[in-house]
Short mmCIF file of C-alpha atoms and ligand atoms in Angstrom, two decimals:
data_model
loop_
_atom_site.label_atom_id
_atom_site.label_comp_id
_atom_site.label_asym_id
_atom_site.label_seq_id
_atom_site.Cartn_x
_atom_site.Cartn_y
_atom_site.Cartn_z
CA MET A 12 -0.08 0.19 -0.10
CA THR A 13 1.43 3.14 -0.93
CA VAL A 14 0.76 6.32 0.90
CA VAL A 15 -0.91 9.38 -1.20
CA ASP A 16 -2.10 12.85 -0.36
CA THR A 17 -5.78 12.09 -1.96
CA LEU A 18 -7.40 9.55 -3.78
CA ILE A 19 -10.50 10.88 -6.39
CA HIS A 20 -12.76 8.09 -7.35
CA ALA A 21 -15.48 9.31 -9.69
CA ARG A 22 -17.58 7.73 -12.05
CA TRP A 23 -15.98 9.26 -15.33
CA ILE A 24 -12.64 11.13 -15.84
CA ILE A 25 -12.36 12.73 -19.02
CA PRO A 26 -7.99 13.03 -19.05
CA VAL A 27 -8.77 15.41 -22.17
CA GLU A 28 -5.08 13.70 -23.28
CA PRO A 29 -5.61 11.11 -24.65
CA GLU A 30 -8.15 12.74 -26.81
CA SER A 31 -12.01 11.68 -26.95
CA VAL A 32 -11.42 8.68 -23.84
CA THR A 33 -13.57 8.30 -20.93
CA TYR A 34 -12.63 6.40 -18.17
CA GLU A 35 -15.09 4.81 -16.25
CA HIS A 36 -14.91 3.79 -12.07
CA HIS A 37 -11.31 5.18 -12.18
CA THR A 38 -9.60 7.40 -9.29
CA LEU A 39 -7.18 10.02 -9.45
CA VAL A 40 -4.02 9.64 -7.53
CA VAL A 41 -2.75 12.72 -6.30
CA ASP A 42 0.48 13.46 -4.10
CA ASN A 43 2.57 16.65 -3.58
CA GLY A 44 0.67 18.33 -5.86
CA ARG A 45 0.87 16.15 -8.61
CA ILE A 46 -0.57 13.49 -10.67
CA VAL A 47 0.77 10.56 -10.03
CA ASP A 48 -1.71 7.70 -11.41
CA LEU A 49 -4.90 7.10 -13.02
CA LEU A 50 -5.94 3.77 -13.19
CA PRO A 51 -9.18 1.65 -12.24
CA THR A 52 -10.98 2.42 -8.35
CA GLU A 53 -10.76 -1.60 -8.01
CA LEU A 54 -7.12 -1.59 -8.47
CA ALA A 55 -6.59 1.89 -6.94
CA LYS A 56 -8.18 0.65 -3.54
CA GLN A 57 -5.67 -2.21 -3.52
CA GLN A 58 -2.46 -0.41 -4.06
CA TYR A 59 -3.11 3.07 -2.42
CA ARG A 60 -4.24 4.84 0.42
CA GLY A 61 -5.07 8.60 0.77
CA THR A 62 -5.00 10.89 3.50
CA THR A 63 -7.94 12.43 2.42
CA THR A 64 -10.41 9.99 0.04
CA GLU A 65 -13.21 11.15 -2.24
CA ASN A 66 -16.11 9.20 -3.93
CA LEU A 67 -17.73 11.10 -6.33
CA GLU A 68 -20.25 8.53 -7.93
CA ASN A 69 -22.26 10.48 -10.04
CA HIS A 70 -19.52 12.95 -11.15
CA ALA A 71 -16.75 13.39 -14.21
CA LEU A 72 -13.32 14.73 -13.24
CA LEU A 73 -12.02 16.89 -15.87
CA PRO A 74 -9.00 19.43 -15.70
CA GLY A 75 -9.58 22.89 -14.67
CA LEU A 76 -10.54 24.61 -16.99
CA ILE A 77 -8.34 27.52 -18.67
CA ASN A 78 -9.68 31.36 -19.04
CA SER A 79 -6.73 32.23 -21.59
CA HIS A 80 -7.92 35.82 -21.86
CA THR A 81 -9.82 37.81 -18.86
CA HIS A 82 -9.47 41.25 -17.30
CA ALA A 83 -9.91 40.16 -14.01
CA ALA A 84 -10.30 43.45 -11.94
CA MET A 85 -13.17 44.81 -14.56
CA THR A 86 -15.65 42.28 -12.88
CA LEU A 87 -16.63 45.10 -10.53
CA MET A 88 -17.74 46.63 -13.84
CA ARG A 89 -20.01 43.44 -14.58
CA GLY A 90 -23.35 45.44 -16.35
CA ILE A 91 -22.24 48.77 -15.99
CA ALA A 92 -22.37 49.75 -19.81
CA ASP A 93 -23.87 47.49 -22.00
CA ASP A 94 -25.25 47.14 -25.47
CA LEU A 95 -22.21 49.83 -26.67
CA HIS A 96 -20.10 49.60 -29.99
CA LEU A 97 -16.56 48.79 -28.43
CA MET A 98 -15.37 52.26 -29.11
CA ASP A 99 -18.10 53.83 -27.41
CA TRP A 100 -17.92 51.64 -24.85
CA LEU A 101 -14.06 51.66 -23.91
CA GLU A 102 -13.99 55.91 -25.16
CA ASN A 103 -17.12 57.24 -23.77
CA HIS A 104 -17.39 54.70 -20.46
CA ILE A 105 -14.75 52.05 -19.41
CA TRP A 106 -11.73 54.47 -20.36
CA PRO A 107 -13.20 57.48 -17.95
CA LEU A 108 -14.68 54.60 -15.30
CA GLU A 109 -11.02 53.17 -15.28
CA GLN A 110 -8.83 56.73 -14.48
CA LYS A 111 -11.15 57.81 -12.15
CA TRP A 112 -11.36 54.49 -10.27
CA VAL A 113 -8.65 51.75 -10.63
CA ASN A 114 -6.03 52.12 -8.01
CA GLU A 115 -4.66 49.27 -5.84
CA ALA A 116 -7.30 48.40 -3.90
CA PHE A 117 -10.34 48.42 -7.11
CA VAL A 118 -7.67 45.58 -8.41
CA LYS A 119 -7.43 43.47 -5.43
CA ASP A 120 -11.26 43.66 -4.55
CA GLY A 121 -11.74 43.29 -8.26
CA SER A 122 -9.60 40.23 -8.40
CA ASP A 123 -11.22 39.01 -5.46
CA LEU A 124 -14.44 38.64 -6.85
CA ALA A 125 -12.97 37.68 -10.43
CA ILE A 126 -10.99 34.89 -8.51
CA ALA A 127 -14.58 33.48 -6.73
CA GLU A 128 -16.48 33.28 -9.93
CA MET A 129 -13.72 31.38 -11.84
CA ILE A 130 -13.54 29.27 -9.03
CA ARG A 131 -16.84 28.21 -8.24
CA GLY A 132 -17.14 27.70 -12.05
CA GLY A 133 -14.03 25.28 -12.62
CA THR A 134 -11.52 27.74 -13.75
CA THR A 135 -8.25 26.83 -11.89
CA CYS A 136 -6.09 29.04 -14.44
CA PHE A 137 -7.15 32.90 -16.11
CA ASN A 138 -4.39 34.58 -18.42
CA ASP A 139 -5.16 37.70 -17.47
CA MET A 140 -4.39 41.57 -18.88
CA TYR A 141 -5.31 45.08 -16.41
CA PHE A 142 -3.29 47.60 -14.39
CA PHE A 143 -1.16 46.70 -11.38
CA PRO A 144 -0.93 43.33 -12.31
CA GLU A 145 1.51 42.50 -8.80
CA ILE A 146 -1.51 42.49 -6.87
CA THR A 147 -3.82 40.32 -9.22
CA ALA A 148 -0.73 37.70 -9.12
CA ALA A 149 -0.78 37.90 -4.79
CA GLN A 150 -4.63 37.95 -4.98
CA ALA A 151 -4.27 34.55 -7.05
CA ASN A 152 -1.16 33.39 -4.63
CA HIS A 153 -3.54 34.31 -2.02
CA HIS A 154 -5.89 32.50 -2.78
CA GLY A 155 -4.20 29.39 -4.82
CA ILE A 156 -5.47 30.01 -8.24
CA ARG A 157 -2.98 29.52 -11.33
CA ALA A 158 -2.92 32.75 -13.12
CA CYS A 159 -0.70 34.23 -15.91
CA VAL A 160 -0.74 37.81 -14.74
CA GLY A 161 -0.61 39.87 -18.20
CA LEU A 162 2.84 42.98 -17.82
CA ILE A 163 0.48 45.19 -19.35
CA VAL A 164 1.92 48.15 -22.21
CA THR A 165 -0.20 51.05 -23.65
CA ASP A 166 0.83 54.19 -24.46
CA LEU A 167 -2.44 55.89 -22.45
CA PRO A 168 -1.02 56.84 -19.22
CA THR A 169 -2.41 55.45 -16.28
CA VAL A 170 -2.88 55.74 -12.53
CA TRP A 171 -0.50 52.28 -13.09
CA ALA A 172 2.13 54.07 -15.16
CA GLU A 173 2.77 57.38 -16.83
CA ASN A 174 4.21 56.31 -20.10
CA CYS A 175 4.96 52.96 -22.45
CA GLU A 176 8.61 53.01 -20.89
CA ALA A 177 6.99 52.89 -17.55
CA TYR A 178 4.40 50.67 -17.96
CA ILE A 179 7.67 48.54 -18.72
CA GLU A 180 9.92 48.51 -15.99
CA LYS A 181 6.84 48.40 -13.76
CA GLY A 182 6.37 44.89 -15.42
CA LEU A 183 9.63 43.97 -15.51
CA ALA A 184 9.83 44.35 -12.18
CA VAL A 185 6.63 42.12 -11.21
CA HIS A 186 8.49 39.59 -13.66
CA ASP A 187 11.55 39.79 -11.47
CA ARG A 188 9.96 39.30 -8.46
CA LEU A 189 7.37 36.64 -9.28
CA ARG A 190 9.73 34.63 -11.77
CA HIS A 191 10.01 31.85 -9.77
CA HIS A 192 6.33 31.41 -8.29
CA PRO A 193 4.77 27.55 -8.90
CA LEU A 194 1.45 29.17 -9.70
CA ILE A 195 1.76 32.39 -10.96
CA SER A 196 3.81 33.37 -14.88
CA THR A 197 4.02 37.13 -16.55
CA PRO A 198 3.60 37.04 -19.85
CA PHE A 199 3.80 40.44 -21.64
CA ALA A 200 0.29 41.70 -23.00
CA PRO A 201 0.73 45.18 -24.59
CA HIS A 202 -3.27 45.81 -25.02
CA ALA A 203 -3.89 46.41 -28.73
CA PRO A 204 -1.66 47.49 -32.67
CA TYR A 205 -4.01 50.58 -31.39
CA THR A 206 -2.84 51.31 -28.33
CA VAL A 207 0.96 50.90 -28.38
CA SER A 208 3.23 52.13 -30.88
CA ASP A 209 6.08 50.38 -32.62
CA GLU A 210 9.00 51.28 -30.82
CA PRO A 211 7.56 49.80 -27.80
CA LEU A 212 6.54 46.91 -29.15
CA GLN A 213 9.95 45.94 -30.55
CA LYS A 214 11.03 46.47 -26.98
CA ILE A 215 8.98 44.39 -25.90
CA LYS A 216 9.44 41.43 -28.62
CA THR A 217 13.00 41.91 -27.63
CA LEU A 218 12.72 41.47 -23.82
CA ALA A 219 10.15 38.62 -24.60
CA ASP A 220 12.93 36.34 -25.98
CA GLU A 221 15.22 37.14 -23.66
CA LEU A 222 13.02 35.88 -20.68
CA GLU A 223 11.38 33.51 -22.63
CA LEU A 224 7.58 34.91 -22.15
CA PRO A 225 4.58 34.78 -23.75
CA ILE A 226 3.08 38.37 -25.72
CA HIS A 227 -0.12 38.18 -25.20
CA ILE A 228 -2.53 40.80 -26.90
CA HIS A 229 -5.57 42.18 -27.92
CA VAL A 230 -5.55 41.74 -32.38
CA HIS A 231 -7.81 42.36 -34.77
CA GLU A 232 -11.27 42.76 -32.69
CA THR A 233 -13.31 44.89 -34.69
CA LEU A 234 -13.68 45.63 -38.79
CA HIS A 235 -13.30 49.48 -37.62
CA GLU A 236 -10.17 49.29 -35.59
CA ILE A 237 -8.45 47.37 -39.25
CA GLU A 238 -10.13 50.15 -41.24
CA GLN A 239 -8.72 52.93 -38.92
CA GLN A 240 -5.26 51.48 -38.58
CA GLN A 241 -5.57 51.36 -42.46
CA GLU A 242 -6.28 54.75 -43.05
CA LYS A 243 -3.67 55.55 -40.63
CA THR A 244 -0.89 53.14 -41.50
CA GLY A 245 -1.92 51.75 -44.99
CA GLN A 246 -1.70 48.60 -43.64
CA ARG A 247 -3.88 46.20 -41.71
CA PRO A 248 -2.83 45.76 -37.77
CA LEU A 249 -1.90 42.05 -38.51
CA GLN A 250 0.83 42.92 -41.29
CA ARG A 251 2.32 45.31 -38.92
CA LEU A 252 2.96 43.02 -36.46
CA TYR A 253 4.43 41.04 -39.00
CA ASP A 254 7.05 43.60 -39.71
CA LEU A 255 7.28 44.28 -36.23
CA GLY A 256 8.46 40.87 -35.83
CA LEU A 257 6.30 39.77 -32.96
CA ILE A 258 4.36 36.80 -34.58
CA ASP A 259 6.19 33.36 -33.36
CA PRO A 260 5.30 30.18 -31.60
CA SER A 261 5.07 32.85 -28.08
CA PHE A 262 2.16 35.20 -29.79
CA ILE A 263 -1.13 35.12 -28.39
CA ALA A 264 -3.64 36.79 -30.56
CA VAL A 265 -6.96 37.75 -28.76
CA HIS A 266 -10.22 37.80 -30.82
CA MET A 267 -8.66 37.67 -34.69
CA THR A 268 -13.00 38.40 -35.49
CA GLN A 269 -11.45 39.33 -39.29
CA LEU A 270 -9.59 37.30 -41.02
CA THR A 271 -8.75 36.60 -45.07
CA ASP A 272 -8.06 33.30 -45.95
CA ASP A 273 -4.41 34.34 -46.50
CA GLU A 274 -4.01 35.59 -42.84
CA ILE A 275 -5.39 32.10 -41.24
CA ALA A 276 -2.72 30.40 -43.91
CA ARG A 277 0.36 32.49 -42.81
CA PHE A 278 -0.51 32.39 -38.64
CA ALA A 279 -1.13 28.71 -39.18
CA GLU A 280 2.58 28.40 -40.31
CA SER A 281 3.36 30.73 -37.60
CA GLY A 282 3.02 28.42 -34.81
CA ALA A 283 1.51 31.47 -33.20
CA HIS A 284 -2.18 31.16 -30.85
CA ILE A 285 -5.49 32.56 -31.14
CA VAL A 286 -7.58 33.25 -27.70
CA HIS A 287 -11.34 33.21 -29.21
CA CYS A 288 -13.76 35.24 -26.99
CA PRO A 289 -17.07 34.11 -28.62
CA GLU A 290 -19.42 35.51 -26.11
CA SER A 291 -17.81 39.19 -25.49
CA ASN A 292 -17.40 39.17 -29.77
CA LEU A 293 -20.76 38.45 -29.80
CA LYS A 294 -22.35 41.17 -27.28
CA LEU A 295 -20.02 44.08 -28.96
CA ALA A 296 -20.97 43.15 -32.33
CA SER A 297 -17.13 42.78 -33.23
CA GLY A 298 -17.62 40.35 -35.46
CA PHE A 299 -16.49 36.49 -35.62
CA CYS A 300 -13.70 34.31 -35.44
CA PRO A 301 -13.26 31.67 -38.00
CA VAL A 302 -12.61 28.59 -35.63
CA ALA A 303 -13.51 25.67 -37.66
CA LYS A 304 -11.12 27.38 -40.79
CA CYS A 305 -8.33 28.14 -38.28
CA ILE A 306 -8.41 25.07 -36.69
CA ALA A 307 -8.58 23.17 -39.85
CA ALA A 308 -5.62 25.64 -41.22
CA GLY A 309 -3.52 24.03 -38.04
CA ILE A 310 -3.72 26.50 -35.49
CA ASN A 311 -4.21 26.32 -32.11
CA VAL A 312 -7.16 27.91 -30.96
CA ALA A 313 -7.97 28.11 -26.78
CA LEU A 314 -11.48 29.89 -25.55
CA GLY A 315 -11.47 32.87 -23.16
CA THR A 316 -14.30 34.57 -21.61
CA ASP A 317 -13.02 38.24 -21.95
CA GLY A 318 -13.39 40.81 -18.87
CA ALA A 319 -16.94 40.36 -17.57
CA ALA A 320 -17.80 44.31 -18.87
CA SER A 321 -18.11 43.30 -21.92
CA ASN A 322 -19.46 38.86 -21.30
CA ASN A 323 -20.89 39.52 -18.53
CA ASP A 324 -19.85 36.84 -16.49
CA LEU A 325 -16.19 34.55 -16.32
CA ASP A 326 -18.02 31.43 -17.26
CA MET A 327 -16.06 28.85 -19.51
CA PHE A 328 -18.85 26.77 -19.22
CA GLY A 329 -21.14 29.20 -21.29
CA GLU A 330 -18.05 30.04 -23.15
CA MET A 331 -17.38 26.53 -24.61
CA ARG A 332 -21.10 25.83 -25.62
CA THR A 333 -21.50 28.88 -27.16
CA ALA A 334 -18.29 28.30 -28.94
CA ALA A 335 -19.39 25.22 -30.24
CA LEU A 336 -22.64 25.79 -31.74
CA LEU A 337 -21.19 29.60 -33.18
CA GLY A 338 -18.76 27.40 -35.04
CA LYS A 339 -20.90 25.43 -36.52
CA ALA A 340 -23.02 28.66 -37.64
CA ILE A 341 -20.01 30.39 -38.84
CA ALA A 342 -18.96 27.44 -40.49
CA GLY A 343 -22.44 26.36 -41.49
CA ASP A 344 -21.76 22.88 -40.69
CA PRO A 345 -23.04 21.16 -37.81
CA SER A 346 -19.69 18.70 -37.50
CA ALA A 347 -17.47 21.55 -37.11
CA ILE A 348 -16.16 22.29 -33.38
CA PRO A 349 -17.65 19.16 -32.03
CA ALA A 350 -17.94 18.87 -28.14
CA MET A 351 -14.57 17.47 -27.07
CA THR A 352 -12.95 20.47 -29.37
CA ALA A 353 -14.96 22.80 -27.39
CA LEU A 354 -13.63 21.33 -24.10
CA ARG A 355 -9.88 21.01 -25.26
CA MET A 356 -10.30 25.03 -26.90
CA ALA A 357 -10.96 25.71 -22.80
CA THR A 358 -7.85 23.49 -21.36
CA ILE A 359 -5.08 21.69 -23.60
CA ASN A 360 -5.35 24.49 -26.07
CA GLY A 361 -4.85 26.97 -23.70
CA ALA A 362 -2.47 25.37 -21.90
CA LYS A 363 -0.25 25.67 -25.14
CA ALA A 364 -0.79 29.07 -25.76
CA LEU A 365 0.53 30.02 -22.11
CA GLY A 366 4.19 27.60 -23.16
CA LEU A 367 1.94 25.64 -19.55
CA GLU A 368 1.36 22.66 -21.33
CA ASN A 369 3.82 20.42 -19.28
CA GLU A 370 2.07 21.05 -16.66
CA ILE A 371 -1.85 21.99 -17.04
CA GLY A 372 -4.26 21.52 -19.62
CA SER A 373 -4.96 17.15 -19.04
CA LEU A 374 -4.95 15.09 -16.16
CA SER A 375 -2.41 12.93 -17.08
CA ILE A 376 0.66 11.39 -14.95
CA GLY A 377 3.19 13.99 -13.72
CA LYS A 378 0.95 16.72 -14.48
CA ALA A 379 -0.22 19.56 -11.73
CA ALA A 380 -3.29 18.61 -9.85
CA ASP A 381 -5.56 21.13 -11.42
CA VAL A 382 -8.71 19.05 -11.33
CA ILE A 383 -12.24 19.84 -10.82
CA ALA A 384 -15.74 17.84 -10.68
CA VAL A 385 -19.02 17.88 -12.21
CA ASP A 386 -21.95 16.37 -10.80
CA LEU A 387 -23.74 15.18 -13.86
CA SER A 388 -26.76 13.66 -11.57
CA HIS A 389 -28.86 16.81 -12.19
CA LEU A 390 -32.16 16.42 -14.08
CA GLU A 391 -30.92 18.81 -16.15
CA THR A 392 -27.86 16.58 -17.31
CA GLN A 393 -30.23 12.45 -17.35
CA PRO A 394 -29.07 10.59 -18.94
CA VAL A 395 -25.49 10.69 -19.39
CA TYR A 396 -24.80 8.54 -22.44
CA CYS A 397 -21.59 10.91 -23.16
CA PRO A 398 -20.07 13.04 -20.31
CA VAL A 399 -18.55 15.39 -22.51
CA SER A 400 -21.80 15.99 -24.26
CA GLN A 401 -23.75 16.32 -21.39
CA ILE A 402 -20.88 18.88 -19.71
CA VAL A 403 -20.06 20.97 -23.47
CA TYR A 404 -24.13 21.34 -24.51
CA ALA A 405 -25.89 21.22 -21.42
CA ALA A 406 -24.30 21.13 -17.99
CA SER A 407 -24.16 24.51 -15.57
CA ARG A 408 -21.46 25.86 -14.09
CA GLN A 409 -23.63 25.59 -10.90
CA GLN A 410 -22.64 21.94 -10.81
CA VAL A 411 -18.85 21.95 -10.42
CA THR A 412 -19.14 21.01 -6.92
CA ASP A 413 -15.02 21.17 -6.03
CA VAL A 414 -12.07 22.18 -7.28
CA TRP A 415 -8.12 21.70 -6.74
CA VAL A 416 -5.16 23.85 -8.13
CA ALA A 417 -2.16 21.56 -7.43
CA GLY A 418 -3.87 19.58 -5.12
CA LYS A 419 -5.22 21.61 -2.67
CA ARG A 420 -8.80 22.06 -2.58
CA LEU A 421 -10.60 25.65 -3.66
CA LEU A 422 -13.95 24.69 -4.00
CA LYS A 423 -15.38 21.87 -1.49
CA GLN A 424 -18.89 20.99 -2.28
CA ARG A 425 -19.91 24.45 -3.33
CA HIS A 426 -18.20 26.07 -1.06
CA LEU A 427 -14.99 28.17 -1.02
CA THR A 428 -12.05 27.00 0.98
CA THR A 429 -9.87 30.31 0.45
CA ILE A 430 -12.61 33.45 -0.06
CA ASN A 431 -15.02 34.58 2.39
CA ASP A 432 -18.39 34.99 0.25
CA ASP A 433 -20.09 37.50 2.36
CA GLU A 434 -16.67 39.96 3.51
CA LEU A 435 -16.23 39.80 -0.61
CA ARG A 436 -19.59 40.47 -1.14
CA LEU A 437 -20.02 43.73 0.98
CA LYS A 438 -16.65 44.89 -0.07
CA VAL A 439 -18.07 44.79 -3.57
CA ALA A 440 -21.51 46.68 -2.53
CA GLU A 441 -19.10 49.39 -1.44
CA TRP A 442 -17.52 49.80 -5.00
CA ARG A 443 -20.86 49.00 -7.16
CA GLN A 444 -22.01 52.86 -4.92
CA ARG A 445 -19.06 54.40 -5.98
CA LEU A 446 -18.94 53.49 -9.15
CA ALA A 447 -22.48 53.84 -9.69
CA GLY A 448 -21.66 57.58 -8.10
ZN1 ZN B 504 -10.10 41.69 -23.91
#
């Protein structure tokens, strides 16, 4: 008998890799924060004894979901300005509110609200882009969730930094402090081609290569953005990013709703990644990322919610379903984006985009134990012919009962173990009072 930290006996285990495999009546064996075995429950009971043992008789175990693009702190602006065009929404609502209110306390409380929502919805890793990244990192660390906190850069002065040089300098200091952190990484996060000029983009590329960091940026979010840039520079933004040498396997392009067939082919060759944010794109009527075409061309497509100010939730279950349904509609083909593909976009593809595929994204022996349990006994997900189908097309995030990150339990039978809901609710109510003015 080998003694280990945790044994999770489950009705179904969907490891995501190998693809299209679902194990029944299997056990995930976790020790020192890692998955050390995955085997039939009968055998596990003979070979292992767990300090903690979970019997999840109605549940599917999956790798924790990876939200590959969000702005966690913006959750405090959920529902404050809806039903507007992107530039109107940004220039007349979000940016002025940010100028007035964003500070350390805003980012701390907003990150807490986002982290609570994400854990309760089965997200175990998020790729963030916002001001005061060190505060978001500190809150992620405090609550035990995995995070990539983007080192944001924009030409626009904010309370976080007054110019591009200051953004880069402050970002580097954050990177330096966190570079050996087991749960936090720090990609560069220049906001968008239309908010960051050539010089800082080149500098970011040089630094990203030196430090081996990914570059995470909004690209081709709307037609308007492209027309404006073409007028200004004569080029489509993507072409400008090629000219600046940014596009390679460490490049993460968020949105990409405006793509020609040639751009798709060239992007596929580069080995760069796309993060698809279907609900934010739908809500802002930004356009449609041709996901089926991109995947067929060989591009790794991950999934993100974007911020709660433009979604308006951080629900990766909803995002998977929307990605699958919208992908079919755009391709004019119901066989496009099958359920398993949507689940891969929310797990292993996210891990690949973030350079974390050796650590997370599947329930594979040796990887970190970032695991979620989904109770499929609810009437809304009965009967279960195919657990992956239920998870993508029928389940809600409220069916996530338990969440572990690196073996640590962050959600226990729907209760957050590292966040006090009542205190958080009070803090958020105070912000609501201030922002509503
Ligand atoms: Zn965004």
